[in-house]
Short mmCIF file of C-alpha atoms in Angstrom, two decimals:
data_model
loop_
_atom_site.label_atom_id
_atom_site.label_comp_id
_atom_site.label_asym_id
_atom_site.label_seq_id
_atom_site.Cartn_x
_atom_site.Cartn_y
_atom_site.Cartn_z
CA UNK A 1 91.36 101.77 83.04
CA UNK A 2 88.04 103.38 83.90
CA UNK A 3 87.11 100.47 86.16
CA UNK A 4 90.46 100.63 87.96
CA UNK A 5 90.07 104.34 88.65
CA UNK A 6 86.56 103.89 89.97
CA UNK A 7 87.62 101.03 92.23
CA UNK A 8 90.33 103.29 93.63
CA UNK A 9 87.84 106.10 94.22
CA UNK A 10 85.43 103.73 95.94
CA UNK A 11 88.21 102.53 98.23
CA UNK A 12 89.15 106.13 98.97
CA UNK A 13 85.54 106.95 99.82
CA UNK A 14 85.38 104.15 102.36
CA UNK A 15 88.86 104.86 103.64
CA UNK A 16 88.49 108.60 104.10
CA UNK A 17 85.04 108.39 105.62
CA UNK A 18 86.19 105.73 108.09
CA UNK A 19 89.47 107.41 108.93
CA UNK A 20 87.47 110.38 110.16
CA UNK A 21 85.70 108.06 112.59
CA UNK A 22 88.59 105.76 113.49
CA UNK A 23 87.19 105.11 116.96
CA UNK A 24 84.49 102.91 115.45
CA UNK A 25 85.72 102.51 111.90
CA UNK A 26 86.16 98.76 111.99
CA UNK A 27 82.54 98.08 112.98
CA UNK A 28 81.10 100.49 110.44
CA UNK A 29 83.44 99.28 107.71
CA UNK A 30 82.35 95.69 108.40
CA UNK A 31 78.69 96.64 108.06
CA UNK A 32 79.35 98.55 104.84
CA UNK A 33 81.26 95.64 103.30
CA UNK A 34 78.52 93.22 104.32
CA UNK A 35 75.85 95.45 102.80
CA UNK A 36 77.77 95.80 99.53
CA UNK A 37 78.35 92.04 99.35
CA UNK A 38 74.74 91.05 100.09
CA UNK A 39 72.60 93.88 98.74
CA UNK A 40 70.10 92.77 96.05
CA UNK A 41 70.20 96.29 94.65
CA UNK A 42 73.95 96.09 94.10
CA UNK A 43 73.51 92.67 92.53
CA UNK A 44 70.90 94.16 90.22
CA UNK A 45 73.29 96.85 89.01
CA UNK A 46 76.13 94.33 88.76
CA UNK A 47 74.04 92.03 86.57
CA UNK A 48 73.08 94.99 84.42
CA UNK A 49 76.79 95.73 83.97
CA UNK A 50 77.52 92.06 83.18
CA UNK A 51 74.85 92.11 80.48
CA UNK A 52 76.31 95.29 79.01
CA UNK A 53 79.79 93.72 79.05
CA UNK A 54 78.50 90.67 77.22
CA UNK A 55 77.15 92.95 74.50
CA UNK A 56 80.77 93.67 73.56
CA UNK A 57 80.99 90.05 72.40
CA UNK A 58 77.65 90.40 70.65
CA UNK A 59 78.99 93.35 68.68
CA UNK A 60 81.52 91.16 66.86
CA UNK A 61 79.21 89.86 64.14
CA UNK A 62 78.79 89.99 60.38
CA UNK A 63 75.60 89.50 58.35
CA UNK A 64 74.30 85.98 57.93
CA UNK A 65 75.65 83.91 55.10
CA UNK A 66 72.98 83.52 52.39
CA UNK A 67 72.34 80.14 50.80
CA UNK A 68 69.81 79.64 48.01
CA UNK A 69 68.79 76.83 45.71
CA UNK A 70 66.38 76.65 42.79
CA UNK A 71 65.21 74.06 40.31
CA UNK A 72 64.34 74.91 36.74
CA UNK A 73 60.84 73.62 36.03
CA UNK A 74 61.41 74.44 32.39
CA UNK A 75 65.07 73.74 31.76
CA UNK A 76 66.71 76.49 29.69
CA UNK A 77 68.79 75.05 26.88
CA UNK A 78 72.33 76.32 26.35
CA UNK A 79 75.02 75.42 23.85
CA UNK A 80 76.61 73.03 26.30
CA UNK A 81 73.36 71.56 27.61
CA UNK A 82 70.25 72.24 29.64
CA UNK A 83 70.49 74.00 33.01
CA UNK A 84 68.76 71.93 35.65
CA UNK A 85 69.17 73.94 38.90
CA UNK A 86 70.91 76.83 40.53
CA UNK A 87 72.78 76.96 43.85
CA UNK A 88 74.11 80.18 45.37
CA UNK A 89 76.11 81.27 48.40
CA UNK A 90 76.82 84.89 49.34
CA UNK A 91 78.46 86.65 52.28
CA UNK A 92 78.19 90.39 52.92
CA UNK A 93 80.76 92.30 55.00
CA UNK A 94 80.42 95.69 56.71
CA UNK A 95 82.73 98.56 55.82
CA UNK A 96 86.22 98.53 57.24
CA UNK A 97 86.24 99.46 60.96
CA UNK A 98 82.51 98.95 61.47
CA UNK A 99 82.88 95.96 63.79
CA UNK A 100 85.54 97.74 65.83
CA UNK A 101 83.31 100.82 66.11
CA UNK A 102 80.43 98.59 67.22
CA UNK A 103 82.60 97.02 69.93
CA UNK A 104 83.84 100.43 71.10
CA UNK A 105 80.25 101.63 71.43
CA UNK A 106 79.25 98.54 73.43
CA UNK A 107 82.30 99.00 75.67
CA UNK A 108 81.40 102.64 76.34
CA UNK A 109 77.88 101.63 77.34
CA UNK A 110 79.31 98.99 79.69
CA UNK A 111 81.57 101.63 81.24
CA UNK A 112 78.53 103.81 81.91
CA UNK A 113 76.80 100.87 83.61
CA UNK A 114 79.91 100.22 85.68
CA UNK A 115 79.74 103.78 87.00
CA UNK A 116 76.14 103.05 88.01
CA UNK A 117 77.41 100.10 90.06
CA UNK A 118 79.90 102.37 91.79
CA UNK A 119 77.29 105.02 92.51
CA UNK A 120 74.96 102.39 93.97
CA UNK A 121 77.73 101.10 96.25
CA UNK A 122 78.56 104.60 97.46
CA UNK A 123 74.93 105.41 98.13
CA UNK A 124 74.54 102.16 100.02
CA UNK A 125 77.62 102.98 102.12
CA UNK A 126 76.13 106.39 102.83
CA UNK A 127 72.79 104.90 103.93
CA UNK A 128 74.46 102.33 106.19
CA UNK A 129 76.58 105.06 107.79
CA UNK A 130 73.58 107.29 108.43
CA UNK A 131 71.61 104.45 110.04
CA UNK A 132 74.67 103.66 112.15
CA UNK A 133 74.81 107.19 113.54
CA UNK A 134 71.08 107.20 114.17
CA UNK A 135 71.50 104.05 116.25
CA UNK A 136 74.36 105.72 118.10
CA UNK A 137 72.12 108.70 118.84
CA UNK A 138 69.31 106.53 120.21
CA UNK A 139 71.56 104.41 122.41
CA UNK A 140 73.49 107.40 123.69
CA UNK A 141 70.18 109.02 124.66
CA UNK A 142 69.10 105.82 126.42
CA UNK A 143 72.32 105.85 128.41
CA UNK A 144 71.79 109.47 129.39
CA UNK A 145 68.22 108.69 130.42
CA UNK A 146 69.46 105.83 132.61
CA UNK A 147 71.92 108.21 134.26
CA UNK A 148 69.21 110.78 134.89
CA UNK A 149 66.80 108.16 136.24
CA UNK A 150 69.51 107.02 138.66
CA UNK A 151 70.10 110.65 139.63
CA UNK A 152 66.40 111.18 140.30
CA UNK A 153 66.33 108.06 142.42
CA UNK A 154 69.14 109.55 144.51
CA UNK A 155 67.17 112.77 144.83
CA UNK A 156 64.10 110.74 145.77
CA UNK A 157 65.99 109.20 148.67
CA UNK A 158 67.07 112.68 149.75
CA UNK A 159 63.48 113.87 149.51
CA UNK A 160 62.22 110.95 151.61
CA UNK A 161 64.82 111.77 154.23
CA UNK A 162 63.76 115.42 154.15
CA UNK A 163 60.11 114.43 154.52
CA UNK A 164 60.96 112.46 157.65
CA UNK A 165 62.57 115.50 159.26
CA UNK A 166 59.87 117.88 158.02
CA UNK A 167 62.05 119.75 155.51
CA UNK A 168 60.11 118.57 152.41
CA UNK A 169 56.61 117.45 151.53
CA UNK A 170 55.33 114.20 150.04
CA UNK A 171 54.49 116.23 146.92
CA UNK A 172 58.20 116.65 146.23
CA UNK A 173 58.65 112.89 146.34
CA UNK A 174 55.73 112.36 143.98
CA UNK A 175 57.10 114.92 141.54
CA UNK A 176 60.42 113.13 141.47
CA UNK A 177 58.68 109.80 140.89
CA UNK A 178 56.52 111.28 138.10
CA UNK A 179 59.64 112.63 136.42
CA UNK A 180 61.24 109.18 136.59
CA UNK A 181 58.16 107.70 134.94
CA UNK A 182 58.41 110.22 132.13
CA UNK A 183 62.07 109.42 131.53
CA UNK A 184 61.30 105.70 131.55
CA UNK A 185 58.63 106.33 128.91
CA UNK A 186 61.09 108.24 126.73
CA UNK A 187 63.55 105.37 127.07
CA UNK A 188 60.97 102.81 125.95
CA UNK A 189 59.95 104.98 123.00
CA UNK A 190 63.61 105.22 122.00
CA UNK A 191 63.84 101.43 122.13
CA UNK A 192 61.05 101.16 119.59
CA UNK A 193 62.85 103.64 117.36
CA UNK A 194 66.01 101.59 117.78
CA UNK A 195 64.19 98.45 116.67
CA UNK A 196 62.86 100.19 113.55
CA UNK A 197 66.19 101.66 112.48
CA UNK A 198 68.02 98.44 113.27
CA UNK A 199 65.55 96.54 111.07
CA UNK A 200 66.09 99.05 108.25
CA UNK A 201 69.87 98.73 108.51
CA UNK A 202 69.64 94.93 108.55
CA UNK A 203 67.50 95.15 105.45
CA UNK A 204 70.30 96.99 103.67
CA UNK A 205 72.61 94.12 104.61
CA UNK A 206 70.00 91.59 103.46
CA UNK A 207 69.83 89.73 106.77
CA UNK A 208 67.36 89.09 109.60
CA UNK A 209 65.56 92.25 110.66
CA UNK A 210 66.05 91.60 114.40
CA UNK A 211 69.77 90.80 114.28
CA UNK A 212 71.64 92.90 116.82
CA UNK A 213 73.81 95.74 115.54
CA UNK A 214 76.58 97.04 117.75
CA UNK A 215 77.67 100.66 117.66
CA UNK A 216 80.44 102.64 119.27
CA UNK A 217 79.99 103.64 122.91
CA UNK A 218 80.93 107.30 122.43
CA UNK A 219 81.83 109.77 119.70
CA UNK A 220 83.72 113.02 119.85
CA UNK A 221 83.67 115.85 117.36
CA UNK A 222 87.25 116.34 116.08
CA UNK A 223 89.06 119.52 116.96
CA UNK A 224 89.38 120.62 113.33
CA UNK A 225 87.50 119.90 110.11
CA UNK A 226 89.17 118.83 106.89
CA UNK A 227 89.67 121.54 104.30
CA UNK A 228 87.18 121.23 101.47
CA UNK A 229 87.04 122.49 97.91
CA UNK A 230 84.03 122.57 95.63
CA UNK A 231 86.39 121.56 92.82
CA UNK A 232 86.39 118.06 94.29
CA UNK A 233 82.83 117.67 93.04
CA UNK A 234 84.10 117.43 89.47
CA UNK A 235 85.28 113.85 90.05
CA UNK A 236 82.11 112.68 91.79
CA UNK A 237 80.92 109.44 90.10
CA UNK A 238 77.48 110.97 89.60
CA UNK A 239 79.13 113.45 87.23
CA UNK A 240 81.49 110.85 85.80
CA UNK A 241 78.40 108.95 84.72
CA UNK A 242 77.43 111.81 82.41
CA UNK A 243 80.96 111.90 80.98
CA UNK A 244 80.70 108.22 80.12
CA UNK A 245 77.27 108.70 78.57
CA UNK A 246 78.61 111.61 76.54
CA UNK A 247 81.48 109.41 75.35
CA UNK A 248 79.06 106.61 74.45
CA UNK A 249 77.12 109.00 72.22
CA UNK A 250 80.38 109.96 70.51
CA UNK A 251 81.10 106.26 69.95
CA UNK A 252 77.56 105.85 68.65
CA UNK A 253 78.18 108.56 66.08
CA UNK A 254 81.41 106.89 64.93
CA UNK A 255 79.43 103.68 64.50
CA UNK A 256 76.77 105.56 62.57
CA UNK A 257 79.40 106.93 60.18
CA UNK A 258 80.74 103.43 59.59
CA UNK A 259 77.27 101.98 59.00
CA UNK A 260 76.51 104.73 56.50
CA UNK A 261 79.32 103.37 54.30
CA UNK A 262 78.72 100.73 51.59
CA UNK A 263 78.70 97.03 52.37
CA UNK A 264 80.49 94.61 50.08
CA UNK A 265 80.12 90.90 49.58
CA UNK A 266 81.43 87.84 47.80
CA UNK A 267 79.57 84.83 46.51
CA UNK A 268 79.40 82.10 43.95
CA UNK A 269 76.64 80.59 41.80
CA UNK A 270 76.73 76.97 40.74
CA UNK A 271 74.52 75.72 37.88
CA UNK A 272 74.62 71.99 37.02
CA UNK A 273 74.25 71.42 33.24
CA UNK A 274 72.98 68.23 31.58
CA UNK A 275 75.09 66.93 28.69
CA UNK A 276 73.56 67.07 25.19
CA UNK A 277 72.89 63.64 23.72
CA UNK A 278 72.54 64.72 20.09
CA UNK A 279 76.19 65.69 19.71
CA UNK A 280 79.55 65.44 21.40
CA UNK A 281 81.91 68.40 21.71
CA UNK A 282 84.34 70.02 24.14
CA UNK A 283 82.75 71.20 27.44
CA UNK A 284 79.54 69.30 26.62
CA UNK A 285 77.53 69.21 29.90
CA UNK A 286 80.12 71.30 31.74
CA UNK A 287 78.66 72.82 34.92
CA UNK A 288 78.69 76.58 35.36
CA UNK A 289 80.58 78.13 38.31
CA UNK A 290 80.20 81.91 38.57
CA UNK A 291 82.04 83.91 41.29
CA UNK A 292 80.34 87.21 42.17
CA UNK A 293 81.16 90.47 43.93
CA UNK A 294 78.37 92.71 45.25
CA UNK A 295 78.15 96.08 46.98
CA UNK A 296 75.32 97.93 48.73
CA UNK A 297 75.34 101.70 48.39
CA UNK A 298 73.23 103.74 50.86
CA UNK A 299 71.91 106.19 48.29
CA UNK A 300 68.94 107.15 50.46
CA UNK A 301 70.86 108.03 53.63
CA UNK A 302 68.39 110.28 55.46
CA UNK A 303 68.34 107.72 58.28
CA UNK A 304 72.03 108.22 59.01
CA UNK A 305 71.76 112.01 58.81
CA UNK A 306 68.89 111.89 61.30
CA UNK A 307 70.90 109.72 63.69
CA UNK A 308 73.78 112.21 63.51
CA UNK A 309 71.41 115.03 64.43
CA UNK A 310 69.94 112.97 67.26
CA UNK A 311 73.41 112.27 68.62
CA UNK A 312 74.25 115.97 68.62
CA UNK A 313 71.07 116.77 70.51
CA UNK A 314 71.66 113.88 72.89
CA UNK A 315 75.12 115.20 73.76
CA UNK A 316 73.66 118.63 74.44
CA UNK A 317 71.05 117.02 76.68
CA UNK A 318 73.68 115.06 78.61
CA UNK A 319 75.77 118.21 79.11
CA UNK A 320 72.70 120.02 80.43
CA UNK A 321 71.95 117.13 82.77
CA UNK A 322 75.53 117.18 84.02
CA UNK A 323 75.41 120.94 84.65
CA UNK A 324 72.11 120.53 86.47
CA UNK A 325 73.45 117.73 88.65
CA UNK A 326 76.64 119.69 89.37
CA UNK A 327 74.51 122.59 90.61
CA UNK A 328 72.58 120.15 92.77
CA UNK A 329 75.76 118.63 94.20
CA UNK A 330 77.14 122.09 94.97
CA UNK A 331 73.93 122.96 96.77
CA UNK A 332 74.00 119.70 98.73
CA UNK A 333 77.65 120.22 99.67
CA UNK A 334 77.04 123.78 100.82
CA UNK A 335 74.07 122.61 102.88
CA UNK A 336 76.05 119.74 104.43
CA UNK A 337 78.98 122.01 105.33
CA UNK A 338 76.59 124.54 106.85
CA UNK A 339 74.76 121.93 108.93
CA UNK A 340 78.04 120.35 110.04
CA UNK A 341 79.26 123.78 111.20
CA UNK A 342 75.93 124.37 112.93
CA UNK A 343 76.33 121.05 114.74
CA UNK A 344 79.75 122.08 116.03
CA UNK A 345 78.44 125.45 117.25
CA UNK A 346 75.47 123.83 118.98
CA UNK A 347 77.67 121.20 120.59
CA UNK A 348 80.06 123.79 122.00
CA UNK A 349 77.18 125.90 123.31
CA UNK A 350 75.49 122.90 124.95
CA UNK A 351 78.80 121.90 126.54
CA UNK A 352 79.03 125.32 128.20
CA UNK A 353 75.42 125.15 129.31
CA UNK A 354 75.86 121.64 130.68
CA UNK A 355 78.86 122.69 132.73
CA UNK A 356 76.91 125.60 134.20
CA UNK A 357 73.99 123.28 134.99
CA UNK A 358 76.36 120.96 136.83
CA UNK A 359 77.70 123.91 138.80
CA UNK A 360 74.13 124.76 139.76
CA UNK A 361 73.59 121.14 140.80
CA UNK A 362 76.62 121.28 143.07
CA UNK A 363 75.21 124.39 144.69
CA UNK A 364 71.93 122.58 145.35
CA UNK A 365 73.77 119.64 146.94
CA UNK A 366 75.67 121.99 149.22
CA UNK A 367 72.39 123.65 150.15
CA UNK A 368 71.04 120.24 151.11
CA UNK A 369 73.84 119.93 153.63
CA UNK A 370 72.57 123.14 155.24
CA UNK A 371 68.99 121.95 155.01
CA UNK A 372 67.75 124.50 152.46
CA UNK A 373 67.32 122.29 149.36
CA UNK A 374 64.38 123.11 147.04
CA UNK A 375 63.28 120.05 145.10
CA UNK A 376 61.51 122.20 142.51
CA UNK A 377 64.94 123.62 141.71
CA UNK A 378 66.30 120.08 141.64
CA UNK A 379 63.79 119.08 138.96
CA UNK A 380 64.45 122.25 136.97
CA UNK A 381 68.19 121.65 136.99
CA UNK A 382 67.74 117.98 136.14
CA UNK A 383 65.53 118.85 133.17
CA UNK A 384 68.07 121.40 131.98
CA UNK A 385 70.93 118.92 132.26
CA UNK A 386 68.98 116.31 130.34
CA UNK A 387 68.05 118.83 127.67
CA UNK A 388 71.68 119.88 127.22
CA UNK A 389 72.88 116.27 127.14
CA UNK A 390 70.26 115.31 124.54
CA UNK A 391 71.16 118.34 122.45
CA UNK A 392 74.82 117.37 122.63
CA UNK A 393 74.07 113.88 121.38
CA UNK A 394 71.93 115.23 118.53
CA UNK A 395 74.71 117.65 117.59
CA UNK A 396 77.27 114.84 117.49
CA UNK A 397 74.98 112.70 115.35
CA UNK A 398 74.30 115.61 113.01
CA UNK A 399 78.00 116.35 112.70
CA UNK A 400 78.90 112.82 111.63
CA UNK A 401 75.88 112.37 109.37
CA UNK A 402 76.77 115.56 107.52
CA UNK A 403 80.42 114.45 107.40
CA UNK A 404 79.40 111.25 105.62
CA UNK A 405 77.42 113.30 103.11
CA UNK A 406 80.43 115.55 102.53
CA UNK A 407 82.65 112.51 102.03
CA UNK A 408 80.15 111.05 99.57
CA UNK A 409 80.09 114.28 97.56
CA UNK A 410 83.80 115.08 97.51
CA UNK A 411 85.64 111.72 97.59
#
């Protein structure tokens, strides 16, 4: 049941996070699924869970059967003859319910390891998503730089024409060319950043570092944000892990109580007897067969009392760890919501500024028609437009990165 619920929550995490970004969801979902399928880290946690699951089978055991044999060097004489040897077999059994308690404890530990697998998958999905948006940011900036370089080339042609008619100086042309060189440099630097992030994302998917990763052409911040509640944190797998650990300690204590009970056993001794030669009577030389029942009583049970105390302290520790992590998750959620809201505010402000910069650009173009264009103003406006466009892209990236964090925390 626990595994089914976690599988459902993992599917919801992927589904909700991708539904928010349905314009590119298929690509991102494909990358996430590939990373989960190929990640050595996920395989590590999965193998750890498989080992823990196998321990459930290990728990179904009873003590070894004891066999013993002895030979009388000096044969003791009995009425029916001399005893030559002694053979024994004995089997001890744990108290009723001990094996079941042992299996329940092993199962609870496996459940805790399964939660670890789920957490690892969710964190991997989060990392892949964040790299994806970073690649989007870089490539969107490169596109904007290309547009601005093309714009500067248009202005350069205008400047050359103005120089020919004596309405501009060669310095204006050089300034425009220098600005193009700077933008080209920024574009090349972004390409190196793209290569690094692409390699890191490929590493998460356990494939060639230089394999091309495609991202969406454009992203738009949605008109409205989903309503959030801090109560949703209570079902985060990172907290569920502590619940499963707490439960495993409870199962451990039940096992401890069973192991503190007596053990009982059954056995039989067989003693071959040599027949007496000096007389003949009933049962002469009859072998001895002696069934036995045994019990072990834990009179000195300080060990079990200590384990009980340790389990109580361990549960208190786990509860403290859970409370601490809950506080951390609440802090992370509040921070993510705040930064997502900041991203929206910045995006809206930059959109207004960009529109005003375009209006100023139109004014400059009209002035060119009257022969009064100032190429210093052209460069200033171009730099402002580029700044606002870059800020817009960064705001979009920040919005979606924080949205993935929010989805990770609350779904």
